[in-house]
Amino acid sequence: MRGLVSGALALLLLIAVGAVANEATNSNSDGAQAAPSSVADPEVQQQLRDTVENLDEALYSPFIERYVLDELKALRTEMAAQRIELTEKLVDRHVESIDRGVSYATNTITYFFYLIAGVSSILVLVGWTSVRDIKERMNKIADEEVGKLVTTYEKRLRVIEHQLTQKTQHIDANREEIERTQELHSLWLKAAQETLSANKIAIYDQILEMRPDDCEALTYKADEVLELGEVQWAINLCQHALTIDPDNAHAFYQLACAKTMLGNYDQAIHYLRETLERADSYRQTVMEDPALEPLYELDDFKALLSS
């Protein structure tokens, strides 16, 4: 999350630099007498890019947090509208299918009545039975056919109702997940703004209450616990994270830092090896982390970094 905010600020700064450079170019092309801006110089732009890429901390502001939250809210509203539109189309399609079925059934029954009437007329002419017997039999047959059609469409309607219920439950579940995700993003942003380890730990606890299996929250909490000197607590958090994700490189890295603070250098190097096997991007962090300074003079540590 810190990298996301820093990347966004860097992009905004580069866009601003490009806009200033374009403005300076346009002013020169129009015949203005002012000297070209130094910001348009490629060397100045490169220096600005290097400065942005080497920032030590995020240059975020509450406006960026508000922008992200507004975008999430707009996305959630748009997704809800799309789901409602999809549900309406699905219902309309099912209703249209039912209308066609009912129309087909009505036409079938009508033609069936015509056929019975014709056959009855023929039978009356040939002296089969009386008109009353023909009418009773015709009504019986019609009732049976109508009963079959009603039963068939009742089953279809129950299936449609079940499908609509499932889709409604799915939409509700997605809405709850979006709200939970939005709240988690808000907590992560709040944690990034905190400077006290105790406050960050409290925020990570709130995240773990919502998602107990969040390995990232467990490892970041372990990092803050190490800052408070609670080494065993940090070890327990990292081991819990590894039970959820056995290949979590950050958890192995925090274990290496904890073992270094306890003086177990062999175990610390072992955990560093596990970290680099899973994420080689930690190599620079290992070389610069003050918590690992006691390992710098060990031969195993040098061999690990040179491998």
PDB file of C-alpha atoms in Angstrom:
ATOM      1  CA  MET A   1       0.000   0.000   0.000  1.00  0.00           C
ATOM      2  CA  ARG A   2       2.902   2.356   0.734  1.00  0.00           C
ATOM      3  CA  GLY A   3       4.367   1.534  -2.665  1.00  0.00           C
ATOM      4  CA  LEU A   4       1.009   2.217  -4.331  1.00  0.00           C
ATOM      5  CA  VAL A   5       0.693   5.678  -2.774  1.00  0.00           C
ATOM      6  CA  SER A   6       4.327   6.561  -3.542  1.00  0.00           C
ATOM      7  CA  GLY A   7       3.925   5.389  -7.136  1.00  0.00           C
ATOM      8  CA  ALA A   8       0.774   7.501  -7.535  1.00  0.00           C
ATOM      9  CA  LEU A   9       2.536  10.613  -6.204  1.00  0.00           C
ATOM     10  CA  ALA A  10       5.513   9.980  -8.457  1.00  0.00           C
ATOM     11  CA  LEU A  11       3.248   9.706 -11.472  1.00  0.00           C
ATOM     12  CA  LEU A  12       1.468  12.961 -10.549  1.00  0.00           C
ATOM     13  CA  LEU A  13       4.800  14.764 -10.154  1.00  0.00           C
ATOM     14  CA  LEU A  14       6.062  13.519 -13.525  1.00  0.00           C
ATOM     15  CA  ILE A  15       2.805  14.613 -15.186  1.00  0.00           C
ATOM     16  CA  ALA A  16       3.200  18.070 -13.627  1.00  0.00           C
ATOM     17  CA  VAL A  17       6.776  18.282 -14.896  1.00  0.00           C
ATOM     18  CA  GLY A  18       5.655  17.271 -18.385  1.00  0.00           C
ATOM     19  CA  ALA A  19       2.888  19.892 -18.309  1.00  0.00           C
ATOM     20  CA  VAL A  20       5.359  22.627 -17.358  1.00  0.00           C
ATOM     21  CA  ALA A  21       7.705  21.523 -20.125  1.00  0.00           C
ATOM     22  CA  ASN A  22       4.908  21.614 -22.716  1.00  0.00           C
ATOM     23  CA  GLU A  23       3.861  25.046 -21.549  1.00  0.00           C
ATOM     24  CA  ALA A  24       7.406  26.313 -21.940  1.00  0.00           C
ATOM     25  CA  THR A  25       7.656  24.822 -25.441  1.00  0.00           C
ATOM     26  CA  ASN A  26       4.356  26.402 -26.529  1.00  0.00           C
ATOM     27  CA  SER A  27       5.403  29.787 -25.254  1.00  0.00           C
ATOM     28  CA  ASN A  28       8.666  29.611 -27.259  1.00  0.00           C
ATOM     29  CA  SER A  29       6.850  28.537 -30.431  1.00  0.00           C
ATOM     30  CA  ASP A  30       4.512  31.545 -30.162  1.00  0.00           C
ATOM     31  CA  GLY A  31       7.455  33.939 -30.233  1.00  0.00           C
ATOM     32  CA  ALA A  32       7.556  34.857 -26.539  1.00  0.00           C
ATOM     33  CA  GLN A  33      10.683  36.710 -25.362  1.00  0.00           C
ATOM     34  CA  ALA A  34      11.045  34.811 -22.023  1.00  0.00           C
ATOM     35  CA  ALA A  35      13.904  32.321 -21.608  1.00  0.00           C
ATOM     36  CA  PRO A  36      12.967  28.556 -21.651  1.00  0.00           C
ATOM     37  CA  SER A  37      12.156  27.099 -18.246  1.00  0.00           C
ATOM     38  CA  SER A  38      14.818  25.054 -16.574  1.00  0.00           C
ATOM     39  CA  VAL A  39      12.221  22.436 -15.737  1.00  0.00           C
ATOM     40  CA  ALA A  40      12.054  21.452 -19.446  1.00  0.00           C
ATOM     41  CA  ASP A  41      15.748  20.502 -19.354  1.00  0.00           C
ATOM     42  CA  PRO A  42      16.069  16.642 -19.620  1.00  0.00           C
ATOM     43  CA  GLU A  43      18.739  16.640 -16.923  1.00  0.00           C
ATOM     44  CA  VAL A  44      16.415  18.456 -14.515  1.00  0.00           C
ATOM     45  CA  GLN A  45      13.626  16.015 -15.327  1.00  0.00           C
ATOM     46  CA  GLN A  46      15.955  13.071 -14.713  1.00  0.00           C
ATOM     47  CA  GLN A  47      16.992  14.576 -11.343  1.00  0.00           C
ATOM     48  CA  LEU A  48      13.319  14.957 -10.392  1.00  0.00           C
ATOM     49  CA  ARG A  49      12.643  11.345 -11.347  1.00  0.00           C
ATOM     50  CA  ASP A  50      15.620  10.123  -9.287  1.00  0.00           C
ATOM     51  CA  THR A  51      14.454  12.189  -6.320  1.00  0.00           C
ATOM     52  CA  VAL A  52      10.949  10.697  -6.522  1.00  0.00           C
ATOM     53  CA  GLU A  53      12.251   7.125  -6.890  1.00  0.00           C
ATOM     54  CA  ASN A  54      14.585   7.502  -3.866  1.00  0.00           C
ATOM     55  CA  LEU A  55      11.990   8.869  -1.453  1.00  0.00           C
ATOM     56  CA  ASP A  56      12.300   7.336   2.027  1.00  0.00           C
ATOM     57  CA  GLU A  57       8.673   7.725   2.970  1.00  0.00           C
ATOM     58  CA  ALA A  58       5.339   8.162   1.241  1.00  0.00           C
ATOM     59  CA  LEU A  59       4.239  11.714   0.347  1.00  0.00           C
ATOM     60  CA  TYR A  60       0.587  10.933   0.774  1.00  0.00           C
ATOM     61  CA  SER A  61      -2.114  13.275   1.971  1.00  0.00           C
ATOM     62  CA  PRO A  62      -5.713  12.958   3.150  1.00  0.00           C
ATOM     63  CA  PHE A  63      -6.835  14.096  -0.305  1.00  0.00           C
ATOM     64  CA  ILE A  64      -5.363  10.969  -1.886  1.00  0.00           C
ATOM     65  CA  GLU A  65      -7.073   8.788   0.697  1.00  0.00           C
ATOM     66  CA  ARG A  66     -10.336  10.551  -0.009  1.00  0.00           C
ATOM     67  CA  TYR A  67      -9.810  10.116  -3.750  1.00  0.00           C
ATOM     68  CA  VAL A  68      -9.197   6.374  -3.360  1.00  0.00           C
ATOM     69  CA  LEU A  69     -12.268   5.956  -1.145  1.00  0.00           C
ATOM     70  CA  ASP A  70     -14.421   7.930  -3.605  1.00  0.00           C
ATOM     71  CA  GLU A  71     -13.202   5.781  -6.478  1.00  0.00           C
ATOM     72  CA  LEU A  72     -14.013   2.614  -4.521  1.00  0.00           C
ATOM     73  CA  LYS A  73     -17.457   3.966  -3.707  1.00  0.00           C
ATOM     74  CA  ALA A  74     -18.089   4.843  -7.357  1.00  0.00           C
ATOM     75  CA  LEU A  75     -16.899   1.384  -8.418  1.00  0.00           C
ATOM     76  CA  ARG A  76     -19.175  -0.291  -5.889  1.00  0.00           C
ATOM     77  CA  THR A  77     -22.160   1.803  -7.083  1.00  0.00           C
ATOM     78  CA  GLU A  78     -21.441   0.981 -10.713  1.00  0.00           C
ATOM     79  CA  MET A  79     -21.129  -2.748  -9.972  1.00  0.00           C
ATOM     80  CA  ALA A  80     -24.395  -2.703  -8.025  1.00  0.00           C
ATOM     81  CA  ALA A  81     -26.142  -0.946 -10.925  1.00  0.00           C
ATOM     82  CA  GLN A  82     -24.771  -3.501 -13.374  1.00  0.00           C
ATOM     83  CA  ARG A  83     -25.962  -6.388 -11.207  1.00  0.00           C
ATOM     84  CA  ILE A  84     -29.425  -4.862 -10.944  1.00  0.00           C
ATOM     85  CA  GLU A  85     -29.552  -4.349 -14.717  1.00  0.00           C
ATOM     86  CA  LEU A  86     -28.404  -7.949 -15.309  1.00  0.00           C
ATOM     87  CA  THR A  87     -31.033  -9.270 -12.904  1.00  0.00           C
ATOM     88  CA  GLU A  88     -33.756  -7.226 -14.608  1.00  0.00           C
ATOM     89  CA  LYS A  89     -32.732  -8.529 -18.034  1.00  0.00           C
ATOM     90  CA  LEU A  90     -32.699 -12.091 -16.729  1.00  0.00           C
ATOM     91  CA  VAL A  91     -36.158 -11.718 -15.200  1.00  0.00           C
ATOM     92  CA  ASP A  92     -37.499 -10.136 -18.400  1.00  0.00           C
ATOM     93  CA  ARG A  93     -36.106 -13.009 -20.418  1.00  0.00           C
ATOM     94  CA  HIS A  94     -37.682 -15.590 -18.128  1.00  0.00           C
ATOM     95  CA  VAL A  95     -41.023 -13.774 -18.204  1.00  0.00           C
ATOM     96  CA  GLU A  96     -40.849 -13.606 -21.994  1.00  0.00           C
ATOM     97  CA  SER A  97     -40.176 -17.353 -22.127  1.00  0.00           C
ATOM     98  CA  ILE A  98     -43.151 -18.015 -19.850  1.00  0.00           C
ATOM     99  CA  ASP A  99     -45.371 -15.825 -22.018  1.00  0.00           C
ATOM    100  CA  ARG A 100     -44.339 -17.754 -25.093  1.00  0.00           C
ATOM    101  CA  GLY A 101     -45.005 -21.044 -23.331  1.00  0.00           C
ATOM    102  CA  VAL A 102     -48.426 -19.944 -22.147  1.00  0.00           C
ATOM    103  CA  SER A 103     -49.269 -18.669 -25.647  1.00  0.00           C
ATOM    104  CA  TYR A 104     -48.144 -21.974 -27.114  1.00  0.00           C
ATOM    105  CA  ALA A 105     -50.232 -23.881 -24.585  1.00  0.00           C
ATOM    106  CA  THR A 106     -53.284 -21.727 -25.285  1.00  0.00           C
ATOM    107  CA  ASN A 107     -52.978 -22.237 -29.025  1.00  0.00           C
ATOM    108  CA  THR A 108     -52.492 -25.946 -28.524  1.00  0.00           C
ATOM    109  CA  ILE A 109     -55.595 -26.241 -26.384  1.00  0.00           C
ATOM    110  CA  THR A 110     -57.594 -24.152 -28.840  1.00  0.00           C
ATOM    111  CA  TYR A 111     -56.584 -26.332 -31.768  1.00  0.00           C
ATOM    112  CA  PHE A 112     -57.209 -29.376 -29.643  1.00  0.00           C
ATOM    113  CA  PHE A 113     -60.752 -28.174 -28.967  1.00  0.00           C
ATOM    114  CA  TYR A 114     -61.273 -27.590 -32.684  1.00  0.00           C
ATOM    115  CA  LEU A 115     -60.064 -31.077 -33.417  1.00  0.00           C
ATOM    116  CA  ILE A 116     -62.332 -32.604 -30.780  1.00  0.00           C
ATOM    117  CA  ALA A 117     -65.267 -30.610 -32.058  1.00  0.00           C
ATOM    118  CA  GLY A 118     -64.640 -31.853 -35.592  1.00  0.00           C
ATOM    119  CA  VAL A 119     -64.215 -35.448 -34.494  1.00  0.00           C
ATOM    120  CA  SER A 120     -67.296 -35.205 -32.259  1.00  0.00           C
ATOM    121  CA  SER A 121     -69.329 -33.873 -35.145  1.00  0.00           C
ATOM    122  CA  ILE A 122     -68.222 -36.773 -37.270  1.00  0.00           C
ATOM    123  CA  LEU A 123     -68.997 -39.264 -34.510  1.00  0.00           C
ATOM    124  CA  VAL A 124     -72.429 -37.751 -33.944  1.00  0.00           C
ATOM    125  CA  LEU A 125     -73.139 -38.010 -37.635  1.00  0.00           C
ATOM    126  CA  VAL A 126     -72.165 -41.676 -37.653  1.00  0.00           C
ATOM    127  CA  GLY A 127     -74.176 -42.305 -34.451  1.00  0.00           C
ATOM    128  CA  TRP A 128     -71.327 -43.107 -31.979  1.00  0.00           C
ATOM    129  CA  THR A 129     -72.790 -41.573 -28.764  1.00  0.00           C
ATOM    130  CA  SER A 130     -74.904 -38.728 -27.711  1.00  0.00           C
ATOM    131  CA  VAL A 131     -73.694 -35.133 -27.705  1.00  0.00           C
ATOM    132  CA  ARG A 132     -73.652 -35.197 -23.879  1.00  0.00           C
ATOM    133  CA  ASP A 133     -71.214 -38.099 -23.735  1.00  0.00           C
ATOM    134  CA  ILE A 134     -68.985 -36.393 -26.262  1.00  0.00           C
ATOM    135  CA  LYS A 135     -69.022 -33.176 -24.194  1.00  0.00           C
ATOM    136  CA  GLU A 136     -68.158 -34.971 -20.946  1.00  0.00           C
ATOM    137  CA  ARG A 137     -65.294 -36.845 -22.553  1.00  0.00           C
ATOM    138  CA  MET A 138     -63.999 -33.709 -24.214  1.00  0.00           C
ATOM    139  CA  ASN A 139     -64.051 -31.828 -20.894  1.00  0.00           C
ATOM    140  CA  LYS A 140     -62.221 -34.668 -19.175  1.00  0.00           C
ATOM    141  CA  ILE A 141     -59.507 -34.765 -21.790  1.00  0.00           C
ATOM    142  CA  ALA A 142     -59.165 -30.978 -21.730  1.00  0.00           C
ATOM    143  CA  ASP A 143     -58.876 -30.971 -17.931  1.00  0.00           C
ATOM    144  CA  GLU A 144     -56.145 -33.594 -18.070  1.00  0.00           C
ATOM    145  CA  GLU A 145     -54.133 -31.680 -20.664  1.00  0.00           C
ATOM    146  CA  VAL A 146     -54.536 -28.391 -18.834  1.00  0.00           C
ATOM    147  CA  GLY A 147     -53.492 -30.069 -15.575  1.00  0.00           C
ATOM    148  CA  LYS A 148     -50.342 -31.430 -17.237  1.00  0.00           C
ATOM    149  CA  LEU A 149     -49.455 -28.011 -18.628  1.00  0.00           C
ATOM    150  CA  VAL A 150     -50.075 -26.292 -15.281  1.00  0.00           C
ATOM    151  CA  THR A 151     -47.881 -28.842 -13.477  1.00  0.00           C
ATOM    152  CA  THR A 152     -45.075 -28.421 -16.001  1.00  0.00           C
ATOM    153  CA  TYR A 153     -45.033 -24.642 -15.763  1.00  0.00           C
ATOM    154  CA  GLU A 154     -45.312 -24.702 -11.984  1.00  0.00           C
ATOM    155  CA  LYS A 155     -42.102 -26.732 -11.920  1.00  0.00           C
ATOM    156  CA  ARG A 156     -40.430 -24.269 -14.290  1.00  0.00           C
ATOM    157  CA  LEU A 157     -41.538 -21.325 -12.175  1.00  0.00           C
ATOM    158  CA  ARG A 158     -40.134 -22.963  -9.044  1.00  0.00           C
ATOM    159  CA  VAL A 159     -36.800 -23.462 -10.826  1.00  0.00           C
ATOM    160  CA  ILE A 160     -36.753 -19.817 -11.918  1.00  0.00           C
ATOM    161  CA  GLU A 161     -37.613 -18.673  -8.400  1.00  0.00           C
ATOM    162  CA  HIS A 162     -34.776 -20.775  -6.983  1.00  0.00           C
ATOM    163  CA  GLN A 163     -32.307 -19.325  -9.503  1.00  0.00           C
ATOM    164  CA  LEU A 164     -33.393 -15.772  -8.694  1.00  0.00           C
ATOM    165  CA  THR A 165     -32.955 -16.475  -4.977  1.00  0.00           C
ATOM    166  CA  GLN A 166     -29.440 -17.772  -5.563  1.00  0.00           C
ATOM    167  CA  LYS A 167     -28.494 -14.746  -7.666  1.00  0.00           C
ATOM    168  CA  THR A 168     -29.897 -12.408  -5.019  1.00  0.00           C
ATOM    169  CA  GLN A 169     -27.829 -14.130  -2.340  1.00  0.00           C
ATOM    170  CA  HIS A 170     -24.764 -13.918  -4.575  1.00  0.00           C
ATOM    171  CA  ILE A 171     -25.316 -10.197  -5.129  1.00  0.00           C
ATOM    172  CA  ASP A 172     -25.712  -9.629  -1.372  1.00  0.00           C
ATOM    173  CA  ALA A 173     -22.525 -11.576  -0.678  1.00  0.00           C
ATOM    174  CA  ASN A 174     -20.605  -9.515  -3.249  1.00  0.00           C
ATOM    175  CA  ARG A 175     -21.940  -6.291  -1.775  1.00  0.00           C
ATOM    176  CA  GLU A 176     -20.813  -7.321   1.709  1.00  0.00           C
ATOM    177  CA  GLU A 177     -17.401  -8.305   0.353  1.00  0.00           C
ATOM    178  CA  ILE A 178     -17.021  -4.919  -1.357  1.00  0.00           C
ATOM    179  CA  GLU A 179     -17.907  -3.114   1.867  1.00  0.00           C
ATOM    180  CA  ARG A 180     -15.442  -5.277   3.810  1.00  0.00           C
ATOM    181  CA  THR A 181     -12.721  -4.632   1.235  1.00  0.00           C
ATOM    182  CA  GLN A 182     -13.347  -0.894   1.383  1.00  0.00           C
ATOM    183  CA  GLU A 183     -13.061  -0.940   5.167  1.00  0.00           C
ATOM    184  CA  LEU A 184      -9.836  -2.958   4.964  1.00  0.00           C
ATOM    185  CA  HIS A 185      -8.339  -0.440   2.520  1.00  0.00           C
ATOM    186  CA  SER A 186      -9.261   2.334   4.901  1.00  0.00           C
ATOM    187  CA  LEU A 187      -7.539   0.531   7.787  1.00  0.00           C
ATOM    188  CA  TRP A 188      -4.386  -0.064   5.723  1.00  0.00           C
ATOM    189  CA  LEU A 189      -4.251   3.611   4.786  1.00  0.00           C
ATOM    190  CA  LYS A 190      -4.737   4.562   8.421  1.00  0.00           C
ATOM    191  CA  ALA A 191      -1.925   2.206   9.456  1.00  0.00           C
ATOM    192  CA  ALA A 192       0.368   3.792   6.870  1.00  0.00           C
ATOM    193  CA  GLN A 193      -0.254   7.212   8.437  1.00  0.00           C
ATOM    194  CA  GLU A 194       0.468   6.100  11.996  1.00  0.00           C
ATOM    195  CA  THR A 195       3.935   6.620  13.434  1.00  0.00           C
ATOM    196  CA  LEU A 196       3.553   4.842  16.781  1.00  0.00           C
ATOM    197  CA  SER A 197       3.995   1.070  16.812  1.00  0.00           C
ATOM    198  CA  ALA A 198       1.254   0.605  19.414  1.00  0.00           C
ATOM    199  CA  ASN A 199      -1.294   2.384  17.217  1.00  0.00           C
ATOM    200  CA  LYS A 200      -0.275   0.338  14.188  1.00  0.00           C
ATOM    201  CA  ILE A 201      -0.639  -2.894  16.177  1.00  0.00           C
ATOM    202  CA  ALA A 202      -4.165  -1.868  17.191  1.00  0.00           C
ATOM    203  CA  ILE A 203      -5.061  -1.256  13.522  1.00  0.00           C
ATOM    204  CA  TYR A 204      -3.573  -4.601  12.459  1.00  0.00           C
ATOM    205  CA  ASP A 205      -5.678  -6.266  15.160  1.00  0.00           C
ATOM    206  CA  GLN A 206      -8.796  -4.716  13.608  1.00  0.00           C
ATOM    207  CA  ILE A 207      -7.762  -6.099  10.217  1.00  0.00           C
ATOM    208  CA  LEU A 208      -7.191  -9.562  11.723  1.00  0.00           C
ATOM    209  CA  GLU A 209     -10.618  -9.459  13.339  1.00  0.00           C
ATOM    210  CA  MET A 210     -12.135  -9.035   9.874  1.00  0.00           C
ATOM    211  CA  ARG A 211      -9.736 -11.484   8.172  1.00  0.00           C
ATOM    212  CA  PRO A 212      -7.991 -13.807  10.648  1.00  0.00           C
ATOM    213  CA  ASP A 213      -6.018 -15.509   7.847  1.00  0.00           C
ATOM    214  CA  ASP A 214      -4.441 -12.294   6.500  1.00  0.00           C
ATOM    215  CA  CYS A 215      -0.727 -13.199   6.397  1.00  0.00           C
ATOM    216  CA  GLU A 216       0.297  -9.672   5.443  1.00  0.00           C
ATOM    217  CA  ALA A 217      -1.358  -8.215   8.543  1.00  0.00           C
ATOM    218  CA  LEU A 218       0.290 -10.893  10.739  1.00  0.00           C
ATOM    219  CA  THR A 219       3.772 -10.203   9.379  1.00  0.00           C
ATOM    220  CA  TYR A 220       3.431  -6.417   9.551  1.00  0.00           C
ATOM    221  CA  LYS A 221       2.194  -6.756  13.111  1.00  0.00           C
ATOM    222  CA  ALA A 222       5.242  -8.912  13.871  1.00  0.00           C
ATOM    223  CA  ASP A 223       7.447  -6.133  12.467  1.00  0.00           C
ATOM    224  CA  GLU A 224       5.882  -3.570  14.814  1.00  0.00           C
ATOM    225  CA  VAL A 225       6.094  -6.002  17.754  1.00  0.00           C
ATOM    226  CA  LEU A 226       9.834  -6.340  17.112  1.00  0.00           C
ATOM    227  CA  GLU A 227      10.112  -2.562  17.283  1.00  0.00           C
ATOM    228  CA  LEU A 228       8.688  -2.818  20.829  1.00  0.00           C
ATOM    229  CA  GLY A 229      11.196  -5.528  21.769  1.00  0.00           C
ATOM    230  CA  GLU A 230       8.607  -8.331  22.059  1.00  0.00           C
ATOM    231  CA  VAL A 231      10.690 -10.937  20.224  1.00  0.00           C
ATOM    232  CA  GLN A 232       8.800 -14.096  21.253  1.00  0.00           C
ATOM    233  CA  TRP A 233       5.479 -12.494  20.374  1.00  0.00           C
ATOM    234  CA  ALA A 234       6.819 -11.662  16.915  1.00  0.00           C
ATOM    235  CA  ILE A 235       8.049 -15.247  16.461  1.00  0.00           C
ATOM    236  CA  ASN A 236       4.614 -16.622  17.332  1.00  0.00           C
ATOM    237  CA  LEU A 237       2.952 -14.275  14.825  1.00  0.00           C
ATOM    238  CA  CYS A 238       5.343 -15.303  12.041  1.00  0.00           C
ATOM    239  CA  GLN A 239       4.862 -19.009  12.764  1.00  0.00           C
ATOM    240  CA  HIS A 240       1.096 -18.484  12.641  1.00  0.00           C
ATOM    241  CA  ALA A 241       1.472 -16.767   9.265  1.00  0.00           C
ATOM    242  CA  LEU A 242       3.556 -19.692   7.969  1.00  0.00           C
ATOM    243  CA  THR A 243       0.851 -22.166   8.967  1.00  0.00           C
ATOM    244  CA  ILE A 244      -1.487 -20.226   6.662  1.00  0.00           C
ATOM    245  CA  ASP A 245       1.049 -19.598   3.867  1.00  0.00           C
ATOM    246  CA  PRO A 246       4.191 -21.792   4.116  1.00  0.00           C
ATOM    247  CA  ASP A 247       5.905 -19.786   1.337  1.00  0.00           C
ATOM    248  CA  ASN A 248       5.432 -16.327   2.866  1.00  0.00           C
ATOM    249  CA  ALA A 249       8.839 -14.666   2.407  1.00  0.00           C
ATOM    250  CA  HIS A 250       8.044 -11.744   4.719  1.00  0.00           C
ATOM    251  CA  ALA A 251       7.310 -14.127   7.591  1.00  0.00           C
ATOM    252  CA  PHE A 252      10.705 -15.838   7.124  1.00  0.00           C
ATOM    253  CA  TYR A 253      12.398 -12.437   7.038  1.00  0.00           C
ATOM    254  CA  GLN A 254      10.764 -11.345  10.308  1.00  0.00           C
ATOM    255  CA  LEU A 255      11.808 -14.657  11.897  1.00  0.00           C
ATOM    256  CA  ALA A 256      15.402 -13.971  10.805  1.00  0.00           C
ATOM    257  CA  CYS A 257      15.289 -10.535  12.458  1.00  0.00           C
ATOM    258  CA  ALA A 258      13.812 -12.010  15.650  1.00  0.00           C
ATOM    259  CA  LYS A 259      16.430 -14.773  15.842  1.00  0.00           C
ATOM    260  CA  THR A 260      19.177 -12.193  15.314  1.00  0.00           C
ATOM    261  CA  MET A 261      17.863 -10.169  18.270  1.00  0.00           C
ATOM    262  CA  LEU A 262      17.938 -13.370  20.387  1.00  0.00           C
ATOM    263  CA  GLY A 263      21.515 -14.139  19.291  1.00  0.00           C
ATOM    264  CA  ASN A 264      20.589 -17.316  17.373  1.00  0.00           C
ATOM    265  CA  TYR A 265      22.648 -16.384  14.342  1.00  0.00           C
ATOM    266  CA  ASP A 266      22.606 -19.844  12.715  1.00  0.00           C
ATOM    267  CA  GLN A 267      18.809 -19.929  12.739  1.00  0.00           C
ATOM    268  CA  ALA A 268      18.704 -16.330  11.539  1.00  0.00           C
ATOM    269  CA  ILE A 269      20.858 -17.176   8.504  1.00  0.00           C
ATOM    270  CA  HIS A 270      18.684 -20.240   7.866  1.00  0.00           C
ATOM    271  CA  TYR A 271      15.551 -18.095   7.765  1.00  0.00           C
ATOM    272  CA  LEU A 272      17.310 -15.522   5.560  1.00  0.00           C
ATOM    273  CA  ARG A 273      18.161 -18.321   3.125  1.00  0.00           C
ATOM    274  CA  GLU A 274      14.484 -19.348   3.085  1.00  0.00           C
ATOM    275  CA  THR A 275      13.536 -15.725   2.438  1.00  0.00           C
ATOM    276  CA  LEU A 276      15.893 -15.247  -0.516  1.00  0.00           C
ATOM    277  CA  GLU A 277      14.857 -18.576  -2.058  1.00  0.00           C
ATOM    278  CA  ARG A 278      11.263 -17.341  -2.174  1.00  0.00           C
ATOM    279  CA  ALA A 279      11.861 -13.650  -2.950  1.00  0.00           C
ATOM    280  CA  ASP A 280      15.275 -12.482  -4.128  1.00  0.00           C
ATOM    281  CA  SER A 281      14.045  -8.872  -3.910  1.00  0.00           C
ATOM    282  CA  TYR A 282      14.813  -8.974  -0.154  1.00  0.00           C
ATOM    283  CA  ARG A 283      18.562  -9.107  -0.862  1.00  0.00           C
ATOM    284  CA  GLN A 284      18.993  -5.312  -0.783  1.00  0.00           C
ATOM    285  CA  THR A 285      16.817  -5.048   2.337  1.00  0.00           C
ATOM    286  CA  VAL A 286      18.966  -7.669   4.105  1.00  0.00           C
ATOM    287  CA  MET A 287      22.098  -5.652   3.359  1.00  0.00           C
ATOM    288  CA  GLU A 288      20.592  -2.421   4.739  1.00  0.00           C
ATOM    289  CA  ASP A 289      18.468  -3.552   7.721  1.00  0.00           C
ATOM    290  CA  PRO A 290      20.053  -2.412  11.038  1.00  0.00           C
ATOM    291  CA  ALA A 291      18.439  -5.360  12.839  1.00  0.00           C
ATOM    292  CA  LEU A 292      20.732  -7.727  10.898  1.00  0.00           C
ATOM    293  CA  GLU A 293      24.004  -5.876  11.560  1.00  0.00           C
ATOM    294  CA  PRO A 294      25.317  -8.600  13.952  1.00  0.00           C
ATOM    295  CA  LEU A 295      25.332 -11.011  11.001  1.00  0.00           C
ATOM    296  CA  TYR A 296      27.386  -8.870   8.627  1.00  0.00           C
ATOM    297  CA  GLU A 297      30.782 -10.208   9.741  1.00  0.00           C
ATOM    298  CA  LEU A 298      29.791 -13.899   9.691  1.00  0.00           C
ATOM    299  CA  ASP A 299      31.161 -16.046   6.879  1.00  0.00           C
ATOM    300  CA  ASP A 300      27.852 -17.847   6.373  1.00  0.00           C
ATOM    301  CA  PHE A 301      26.090 -14.518   5.928  1.00  0.00           C
ATOM    302  CA  LYS A 302      28.631 -13.348   3.353  1.00  0.00           C
ATOM    303  CA  ALA A 303      28.393 -16.661   1.526  1.00  0.00           C
ATOM    304  CA  LEU A 304      24.606 -16.353   1.496  1.00  0.00           C
ATOM    305  CA  LEU A 305      24.662 -12.903  -0.075  1.00  0.00           C
ATOM    306  CA  SER A 306      27.319 -13.867  -2.620  1.00  0.00           C
ATOM    307  CA  SER A 307      25.458 -17.005  -3.723  1.00  0.00           C
TER     308      SER A 307
END
